Tab-separated table of N, CA, C and O in Angstrom:
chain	number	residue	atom	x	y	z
G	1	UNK	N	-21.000	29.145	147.733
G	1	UNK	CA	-19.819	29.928	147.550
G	1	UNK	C	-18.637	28.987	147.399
G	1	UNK	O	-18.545	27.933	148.027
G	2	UNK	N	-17.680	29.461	146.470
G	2	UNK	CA	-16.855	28.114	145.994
G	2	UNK	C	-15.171	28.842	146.853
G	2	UNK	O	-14.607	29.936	146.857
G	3	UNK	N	-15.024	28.049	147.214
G	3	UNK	CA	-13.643	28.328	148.385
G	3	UNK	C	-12.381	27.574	147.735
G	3	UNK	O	-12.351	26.572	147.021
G	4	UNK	N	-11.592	28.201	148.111
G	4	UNK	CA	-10.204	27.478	147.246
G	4	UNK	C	-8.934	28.419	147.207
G	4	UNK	O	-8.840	29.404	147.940
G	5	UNK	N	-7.979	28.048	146.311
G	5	UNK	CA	-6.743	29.035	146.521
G	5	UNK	C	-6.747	30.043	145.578
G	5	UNK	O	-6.567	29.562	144.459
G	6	UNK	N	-6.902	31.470	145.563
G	6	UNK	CA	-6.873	32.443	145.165
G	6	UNK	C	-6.030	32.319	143.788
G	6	UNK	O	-4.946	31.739	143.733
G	7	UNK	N	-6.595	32.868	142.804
G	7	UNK	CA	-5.989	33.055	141.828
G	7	UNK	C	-4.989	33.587	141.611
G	7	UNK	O	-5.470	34.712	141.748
G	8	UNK	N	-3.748	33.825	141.331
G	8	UNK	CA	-3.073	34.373	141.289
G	8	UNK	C	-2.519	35.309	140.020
G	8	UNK	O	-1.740	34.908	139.156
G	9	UNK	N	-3.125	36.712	140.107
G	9	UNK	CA	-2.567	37.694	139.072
G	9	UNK	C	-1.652	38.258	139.280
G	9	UNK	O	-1.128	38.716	140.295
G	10	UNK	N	-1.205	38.214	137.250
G	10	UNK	CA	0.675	38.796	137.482
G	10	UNK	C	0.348	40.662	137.155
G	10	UNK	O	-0.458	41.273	136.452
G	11	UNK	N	1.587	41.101	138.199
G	11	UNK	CA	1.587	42.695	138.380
G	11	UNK	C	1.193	43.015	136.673
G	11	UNK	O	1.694	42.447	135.702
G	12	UNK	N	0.084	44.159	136.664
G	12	UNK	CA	0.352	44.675	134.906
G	12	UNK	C	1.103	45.461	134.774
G	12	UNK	O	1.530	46.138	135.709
G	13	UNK	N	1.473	45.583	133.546
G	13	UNK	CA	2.486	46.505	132.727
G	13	UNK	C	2.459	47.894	133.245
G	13	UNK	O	1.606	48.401	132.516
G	14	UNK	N	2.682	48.405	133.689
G	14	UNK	CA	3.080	50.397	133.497
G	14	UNK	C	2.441	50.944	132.514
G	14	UNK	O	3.118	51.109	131.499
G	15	UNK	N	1.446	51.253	132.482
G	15	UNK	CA	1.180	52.026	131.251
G	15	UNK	C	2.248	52.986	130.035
G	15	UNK	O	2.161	53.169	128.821
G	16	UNK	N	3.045	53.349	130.895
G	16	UNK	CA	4.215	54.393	130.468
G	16	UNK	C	5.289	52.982	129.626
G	16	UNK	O	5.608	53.252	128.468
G	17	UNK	N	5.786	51.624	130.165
G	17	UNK	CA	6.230	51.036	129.627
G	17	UNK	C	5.475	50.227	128.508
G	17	UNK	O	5.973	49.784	127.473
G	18	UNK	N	4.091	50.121	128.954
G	18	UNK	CA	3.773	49.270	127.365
G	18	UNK	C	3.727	50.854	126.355
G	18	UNK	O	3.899	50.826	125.136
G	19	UNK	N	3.612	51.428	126.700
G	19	UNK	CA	3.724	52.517	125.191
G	19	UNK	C	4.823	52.749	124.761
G	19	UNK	O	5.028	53.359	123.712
G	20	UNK	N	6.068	52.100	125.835
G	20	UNK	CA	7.411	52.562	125.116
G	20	UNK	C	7.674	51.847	124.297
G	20	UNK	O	8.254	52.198	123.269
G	21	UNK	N	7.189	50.269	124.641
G	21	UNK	CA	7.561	49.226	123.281
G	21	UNK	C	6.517	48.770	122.215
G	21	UNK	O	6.287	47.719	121.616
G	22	UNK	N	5.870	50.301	122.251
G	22	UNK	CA	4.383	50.255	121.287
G	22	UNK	C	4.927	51.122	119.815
G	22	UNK	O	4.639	52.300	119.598
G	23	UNK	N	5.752	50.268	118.904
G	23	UNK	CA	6.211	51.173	117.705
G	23	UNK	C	5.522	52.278	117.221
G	23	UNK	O	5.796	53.478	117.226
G	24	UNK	N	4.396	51.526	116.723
G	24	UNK	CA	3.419	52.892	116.315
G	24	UNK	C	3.041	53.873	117.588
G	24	UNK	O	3.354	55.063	117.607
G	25	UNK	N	2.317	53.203	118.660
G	25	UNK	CA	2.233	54.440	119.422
G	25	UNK	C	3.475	55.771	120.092
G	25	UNK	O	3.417	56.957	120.416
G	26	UNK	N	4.402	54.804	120.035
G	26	UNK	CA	5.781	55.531	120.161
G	26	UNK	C	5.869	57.032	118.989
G	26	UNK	O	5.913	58.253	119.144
G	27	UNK	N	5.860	56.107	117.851
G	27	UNK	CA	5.896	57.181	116.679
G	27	UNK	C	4.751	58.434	116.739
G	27	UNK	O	4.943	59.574	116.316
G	28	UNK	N	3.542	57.938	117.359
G	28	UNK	CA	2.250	58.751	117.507
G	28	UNK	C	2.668	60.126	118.310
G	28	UNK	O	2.628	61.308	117.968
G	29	UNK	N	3.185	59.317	119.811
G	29	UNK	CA	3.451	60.758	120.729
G	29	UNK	C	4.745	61.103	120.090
G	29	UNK	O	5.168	62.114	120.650
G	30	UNK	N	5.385	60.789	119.360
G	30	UNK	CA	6.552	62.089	118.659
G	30	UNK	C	6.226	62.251	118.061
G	30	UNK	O	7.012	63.066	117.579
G	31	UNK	N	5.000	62.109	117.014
G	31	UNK	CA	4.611	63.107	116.176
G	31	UNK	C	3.537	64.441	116.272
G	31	UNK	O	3.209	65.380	115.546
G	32	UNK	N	3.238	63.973	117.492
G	32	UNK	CA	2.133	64.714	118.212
G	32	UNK	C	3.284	65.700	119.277
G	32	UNK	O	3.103	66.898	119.493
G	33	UNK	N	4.043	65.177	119.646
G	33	UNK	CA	5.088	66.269	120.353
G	33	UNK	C	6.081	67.409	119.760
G	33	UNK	O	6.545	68.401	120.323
G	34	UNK	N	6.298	66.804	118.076
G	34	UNK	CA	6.498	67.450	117.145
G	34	UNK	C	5.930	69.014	116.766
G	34	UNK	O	6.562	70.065	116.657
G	35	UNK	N	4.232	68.681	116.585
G	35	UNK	CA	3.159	69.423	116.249
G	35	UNK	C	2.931	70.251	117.633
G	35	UNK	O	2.168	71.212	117.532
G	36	UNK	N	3.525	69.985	118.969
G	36	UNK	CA	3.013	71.013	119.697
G	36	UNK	C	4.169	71.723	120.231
G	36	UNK	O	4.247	72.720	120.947
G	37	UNK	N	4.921	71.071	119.781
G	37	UNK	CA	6.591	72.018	120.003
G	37	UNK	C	6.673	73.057	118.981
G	37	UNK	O	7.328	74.055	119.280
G	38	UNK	N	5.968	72.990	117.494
G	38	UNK	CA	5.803	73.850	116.596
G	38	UNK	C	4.964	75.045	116.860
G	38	UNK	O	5.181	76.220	116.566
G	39	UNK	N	3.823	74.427	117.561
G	39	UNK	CA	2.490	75.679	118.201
G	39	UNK	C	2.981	76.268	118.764
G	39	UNK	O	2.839	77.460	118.491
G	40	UNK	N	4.090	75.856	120.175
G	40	UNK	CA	4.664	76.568	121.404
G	40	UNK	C	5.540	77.701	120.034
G	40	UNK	O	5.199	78.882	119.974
G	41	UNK	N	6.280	77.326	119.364
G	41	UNK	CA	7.220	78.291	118.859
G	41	UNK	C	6.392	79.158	117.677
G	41	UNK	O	7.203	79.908	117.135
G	42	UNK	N	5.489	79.259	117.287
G	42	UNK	CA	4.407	80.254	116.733
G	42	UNK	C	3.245	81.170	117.962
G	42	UNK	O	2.746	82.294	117.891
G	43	UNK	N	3.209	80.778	118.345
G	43	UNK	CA	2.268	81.387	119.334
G	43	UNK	C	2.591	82.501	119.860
G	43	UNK	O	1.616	83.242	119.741
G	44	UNK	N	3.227	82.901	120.254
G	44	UNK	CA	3.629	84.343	120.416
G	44	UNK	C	3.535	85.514	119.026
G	44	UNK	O	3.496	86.726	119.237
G	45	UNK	N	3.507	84.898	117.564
G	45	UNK	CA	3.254	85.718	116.531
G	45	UNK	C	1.654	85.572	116.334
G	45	UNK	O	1.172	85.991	115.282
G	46	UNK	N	1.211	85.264	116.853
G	46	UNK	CA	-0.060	84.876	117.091
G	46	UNK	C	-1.023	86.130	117.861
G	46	UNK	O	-0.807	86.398	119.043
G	47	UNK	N	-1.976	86.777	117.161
G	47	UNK	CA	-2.670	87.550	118.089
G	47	UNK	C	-3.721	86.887	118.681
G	47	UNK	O	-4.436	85.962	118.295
G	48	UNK	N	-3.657	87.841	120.167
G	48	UNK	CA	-4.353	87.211	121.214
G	48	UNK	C	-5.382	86.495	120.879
G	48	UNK	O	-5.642	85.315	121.118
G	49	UNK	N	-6.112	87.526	120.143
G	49	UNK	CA	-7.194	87.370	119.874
G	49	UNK	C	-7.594	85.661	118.851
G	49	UNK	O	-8.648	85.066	119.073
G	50	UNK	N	-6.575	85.135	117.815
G	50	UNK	CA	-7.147	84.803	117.463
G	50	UNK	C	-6.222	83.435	117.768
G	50	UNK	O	-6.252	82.624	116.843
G	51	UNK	N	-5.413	83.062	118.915
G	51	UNK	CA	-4.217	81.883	119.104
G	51	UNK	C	-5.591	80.939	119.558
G	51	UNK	O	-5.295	79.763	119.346
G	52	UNK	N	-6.844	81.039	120.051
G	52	UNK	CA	-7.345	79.765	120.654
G	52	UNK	C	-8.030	79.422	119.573
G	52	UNK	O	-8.612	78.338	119.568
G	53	UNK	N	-8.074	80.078	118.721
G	53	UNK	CA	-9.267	79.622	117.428
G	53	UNK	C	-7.942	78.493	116.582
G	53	UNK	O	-8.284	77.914	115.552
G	54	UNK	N	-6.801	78.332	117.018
G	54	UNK	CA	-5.853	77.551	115.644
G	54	UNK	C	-5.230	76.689	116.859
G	54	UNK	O	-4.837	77.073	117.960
G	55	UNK	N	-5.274	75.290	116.248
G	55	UNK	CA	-4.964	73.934	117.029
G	55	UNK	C	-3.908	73.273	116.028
G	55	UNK	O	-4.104	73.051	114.833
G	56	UNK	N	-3.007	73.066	116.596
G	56	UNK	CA	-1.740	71.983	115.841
G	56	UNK	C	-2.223	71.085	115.124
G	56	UNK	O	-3.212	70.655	115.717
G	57	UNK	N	-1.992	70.256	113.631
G	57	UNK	CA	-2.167	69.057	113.137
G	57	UNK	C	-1.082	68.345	112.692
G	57	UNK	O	-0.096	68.419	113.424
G	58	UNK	N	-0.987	67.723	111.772
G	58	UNK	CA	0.165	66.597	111.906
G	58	UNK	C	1.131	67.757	111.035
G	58	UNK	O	1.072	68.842	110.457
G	59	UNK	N	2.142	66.531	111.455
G	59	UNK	CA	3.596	66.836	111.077
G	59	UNK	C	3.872	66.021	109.773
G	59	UNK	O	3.954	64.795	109.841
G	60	UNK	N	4.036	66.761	108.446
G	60	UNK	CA	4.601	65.526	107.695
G	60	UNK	C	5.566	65.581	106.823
G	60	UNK	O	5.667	66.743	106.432
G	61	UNK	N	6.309	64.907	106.338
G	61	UNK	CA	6.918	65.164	105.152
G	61	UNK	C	6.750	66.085	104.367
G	61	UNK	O	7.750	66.129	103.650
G	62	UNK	N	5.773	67.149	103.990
G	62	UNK	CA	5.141	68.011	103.017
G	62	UNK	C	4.954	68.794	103.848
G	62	UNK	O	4.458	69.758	103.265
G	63	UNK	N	5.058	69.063	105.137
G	63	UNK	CA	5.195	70.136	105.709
G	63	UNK	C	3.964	69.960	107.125
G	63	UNK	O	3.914	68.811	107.565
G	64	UNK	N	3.295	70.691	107.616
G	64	UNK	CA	2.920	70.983	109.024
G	64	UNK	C	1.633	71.572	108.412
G	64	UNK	O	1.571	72.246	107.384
G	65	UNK	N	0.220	71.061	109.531
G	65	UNK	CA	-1.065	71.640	108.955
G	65	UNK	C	-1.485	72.184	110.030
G	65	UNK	O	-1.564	71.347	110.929
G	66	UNK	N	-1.911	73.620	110.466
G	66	UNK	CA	-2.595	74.004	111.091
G	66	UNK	C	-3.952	73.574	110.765
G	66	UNK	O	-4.357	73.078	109.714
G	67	UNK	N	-4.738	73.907	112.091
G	67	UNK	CA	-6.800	73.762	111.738
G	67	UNK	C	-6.919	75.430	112.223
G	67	UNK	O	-6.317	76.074	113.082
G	68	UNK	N	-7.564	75.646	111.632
G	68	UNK	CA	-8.260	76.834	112.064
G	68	UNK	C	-9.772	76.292	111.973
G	68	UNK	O	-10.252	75.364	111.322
G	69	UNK	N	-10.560	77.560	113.198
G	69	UNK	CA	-11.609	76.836	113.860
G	69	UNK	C	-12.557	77.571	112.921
G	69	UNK	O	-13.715	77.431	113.316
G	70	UNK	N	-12.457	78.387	111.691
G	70	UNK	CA	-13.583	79.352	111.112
G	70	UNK	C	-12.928	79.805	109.269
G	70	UNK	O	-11.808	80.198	108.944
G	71	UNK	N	-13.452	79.692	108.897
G	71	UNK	CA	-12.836	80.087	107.444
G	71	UNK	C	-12.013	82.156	107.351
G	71	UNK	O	-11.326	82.936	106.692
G	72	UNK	N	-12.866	81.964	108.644
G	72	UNK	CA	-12.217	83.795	108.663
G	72	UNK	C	-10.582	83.769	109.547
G	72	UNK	O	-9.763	84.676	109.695
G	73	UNK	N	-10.565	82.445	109.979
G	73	UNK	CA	-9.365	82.914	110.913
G	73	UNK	C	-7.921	81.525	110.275
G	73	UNK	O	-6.766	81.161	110.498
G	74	UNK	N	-9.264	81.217	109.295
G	74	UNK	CA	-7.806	80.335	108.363
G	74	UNK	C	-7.503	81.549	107.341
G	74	UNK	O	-6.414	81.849	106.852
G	75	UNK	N	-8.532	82.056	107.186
G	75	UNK	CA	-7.989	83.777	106.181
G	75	UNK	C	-6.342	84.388	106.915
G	75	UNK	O	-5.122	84.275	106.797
G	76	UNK	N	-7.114	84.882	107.483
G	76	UNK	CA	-5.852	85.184	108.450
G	76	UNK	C	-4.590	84.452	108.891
G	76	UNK	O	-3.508	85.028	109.005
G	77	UNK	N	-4.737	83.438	109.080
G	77	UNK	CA	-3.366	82.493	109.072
G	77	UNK	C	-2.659	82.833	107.909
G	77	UNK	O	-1.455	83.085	107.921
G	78	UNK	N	-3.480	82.853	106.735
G	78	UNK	CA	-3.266	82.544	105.211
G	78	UNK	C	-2.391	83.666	105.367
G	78	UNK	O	-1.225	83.273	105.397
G	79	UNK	N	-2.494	84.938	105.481
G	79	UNK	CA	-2.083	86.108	105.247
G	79	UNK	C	-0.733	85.759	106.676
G	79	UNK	O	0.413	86.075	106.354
G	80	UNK	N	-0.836	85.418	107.486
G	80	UNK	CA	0.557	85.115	108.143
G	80	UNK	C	1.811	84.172	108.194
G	80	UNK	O	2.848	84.053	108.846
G	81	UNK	N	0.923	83.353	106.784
G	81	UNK	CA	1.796	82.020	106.713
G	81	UNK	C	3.348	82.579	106.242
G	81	UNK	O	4.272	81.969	106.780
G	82	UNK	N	3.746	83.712	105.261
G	82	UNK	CA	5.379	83.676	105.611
G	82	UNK	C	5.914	83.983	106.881
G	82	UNK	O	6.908	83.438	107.361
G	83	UNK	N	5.405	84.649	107.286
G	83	UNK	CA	5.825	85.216	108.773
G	83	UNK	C	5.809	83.873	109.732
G	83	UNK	O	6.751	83.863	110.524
G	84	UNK	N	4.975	82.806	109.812
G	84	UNK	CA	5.048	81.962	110.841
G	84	UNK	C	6.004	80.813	110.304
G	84	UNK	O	6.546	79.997	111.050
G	85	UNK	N	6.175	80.849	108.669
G	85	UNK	CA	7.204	79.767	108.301
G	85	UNK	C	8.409	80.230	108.303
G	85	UNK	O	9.345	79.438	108.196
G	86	UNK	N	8.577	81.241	108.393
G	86	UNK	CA	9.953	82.079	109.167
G	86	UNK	C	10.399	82.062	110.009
G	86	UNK	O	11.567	81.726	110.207
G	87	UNK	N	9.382	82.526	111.019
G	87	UNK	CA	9.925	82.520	112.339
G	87	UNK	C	9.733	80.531	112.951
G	87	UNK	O	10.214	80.433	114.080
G	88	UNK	N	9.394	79.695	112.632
G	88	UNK	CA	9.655	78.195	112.450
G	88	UNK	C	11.286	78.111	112.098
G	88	UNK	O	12.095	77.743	112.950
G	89	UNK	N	11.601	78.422	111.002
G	89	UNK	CA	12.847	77.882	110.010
G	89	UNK	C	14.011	78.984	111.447
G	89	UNK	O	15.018	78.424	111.879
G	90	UNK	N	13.727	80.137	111.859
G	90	UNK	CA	14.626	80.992	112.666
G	90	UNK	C	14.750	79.948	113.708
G	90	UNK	O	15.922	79.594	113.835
G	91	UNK	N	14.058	79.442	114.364
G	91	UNK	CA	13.629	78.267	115.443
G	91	UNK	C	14.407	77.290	115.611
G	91	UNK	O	14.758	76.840	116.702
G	92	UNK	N	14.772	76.843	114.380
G	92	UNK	CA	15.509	75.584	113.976
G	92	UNK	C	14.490	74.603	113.179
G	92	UNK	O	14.823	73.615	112.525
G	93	UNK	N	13.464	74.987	113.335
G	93	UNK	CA	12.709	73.582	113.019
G	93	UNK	C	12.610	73.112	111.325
G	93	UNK	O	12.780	74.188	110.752
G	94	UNK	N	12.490	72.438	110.646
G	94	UNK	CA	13.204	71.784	109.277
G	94	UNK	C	11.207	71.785	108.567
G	94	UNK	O	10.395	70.888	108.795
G	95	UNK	N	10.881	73.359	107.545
G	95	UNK	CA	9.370	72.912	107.417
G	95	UNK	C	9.842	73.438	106.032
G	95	UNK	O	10.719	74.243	105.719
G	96	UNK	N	8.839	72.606	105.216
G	96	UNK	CA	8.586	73.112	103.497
G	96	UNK	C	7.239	73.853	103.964
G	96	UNK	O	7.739	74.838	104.508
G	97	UNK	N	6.604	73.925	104.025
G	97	UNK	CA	5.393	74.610	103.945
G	97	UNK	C	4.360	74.761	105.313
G	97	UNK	O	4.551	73.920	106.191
G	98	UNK	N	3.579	75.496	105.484
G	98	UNK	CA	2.293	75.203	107.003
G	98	UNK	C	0.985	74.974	105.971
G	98	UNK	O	0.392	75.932	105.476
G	99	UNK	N	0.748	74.080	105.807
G	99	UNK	CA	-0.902	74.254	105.005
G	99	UNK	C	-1.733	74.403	106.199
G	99	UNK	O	-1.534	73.859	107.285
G	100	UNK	N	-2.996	75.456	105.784
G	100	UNK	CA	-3.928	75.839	106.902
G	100	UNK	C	-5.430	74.931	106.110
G	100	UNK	O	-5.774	74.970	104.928
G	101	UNK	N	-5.925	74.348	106.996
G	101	UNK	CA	-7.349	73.817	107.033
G	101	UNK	C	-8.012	74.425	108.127
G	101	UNK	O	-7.439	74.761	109.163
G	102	UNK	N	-9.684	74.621	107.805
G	102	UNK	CA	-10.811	74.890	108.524
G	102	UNK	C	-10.954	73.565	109.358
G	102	UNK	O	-10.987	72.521	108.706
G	103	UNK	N	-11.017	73.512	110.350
G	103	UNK	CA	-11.491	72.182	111.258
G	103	UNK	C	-13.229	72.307	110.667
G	103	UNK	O	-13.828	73.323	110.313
G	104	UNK	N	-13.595	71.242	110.711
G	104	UNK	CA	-14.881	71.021	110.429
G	104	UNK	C	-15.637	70.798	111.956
G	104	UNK	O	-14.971	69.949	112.549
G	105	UNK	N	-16.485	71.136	112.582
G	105	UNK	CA	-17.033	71.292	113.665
G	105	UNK	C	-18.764	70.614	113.480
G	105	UNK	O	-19.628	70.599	114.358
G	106	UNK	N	-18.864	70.168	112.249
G	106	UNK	CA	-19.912	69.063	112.279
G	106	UNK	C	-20.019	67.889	112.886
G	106	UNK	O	-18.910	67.522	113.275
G	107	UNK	N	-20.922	67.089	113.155
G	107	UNK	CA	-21.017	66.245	113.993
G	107	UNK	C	-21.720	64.522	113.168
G	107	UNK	O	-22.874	64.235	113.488
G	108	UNK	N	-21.183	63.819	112.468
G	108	UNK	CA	-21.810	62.838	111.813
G	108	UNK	C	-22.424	62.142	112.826
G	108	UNK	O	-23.105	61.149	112.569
């Protein structure tokens, strides 16, 4: 057993501070805080029934993508998309369009 003076490790970073001076990851959680500040303010036009089947996606320049979890309940979005890009723009929030995608639930 090898005896001697202890190594000495320096305190680590904060997790919370290395992500603050993480550019991209910085940009990540506001764009991801973006996309769920948008869900919070649709969700209530949202029937019960079908708010857990549709998950936030990115935020972009060209506008905001919902996933819907089934081709029947991106139907349905489809048919609510003025109503939810309305009540968005009433909100304050700054959108050209919501494009709706099917999440793919395959597994490569």
């Amino acid at each position: 057993m090898k005896t001697g003076k202890p190594v000495a490790v320096p305190d680590a970073t904060p997790l919370r501070r290395a992500l603050e001076r993480c550019e991209p990851l910085l940009r990540l959680q506001q764009r991801l805080a973006a996309a769920h500040a948008r869900m919070d303010a649709i969700r209530t036009f949202l029937p019960p029934g079908l708010a857990p089947f549709v998950k936030p996606g990115p935020v972009e320049d060209s506008g905001w993508t919902l996933f819907a979890t089934g081709p029947a309940v991106a139907a349905k979005l489809r048919q609510m998309q003025p109503l939810l890009e309305t009540a968005l723009r009433q909100q304050g929030f700054e959108i050209s369009s919501i494009k709706i995608r099917v999440q793919s639930t395959r597994s490569r």
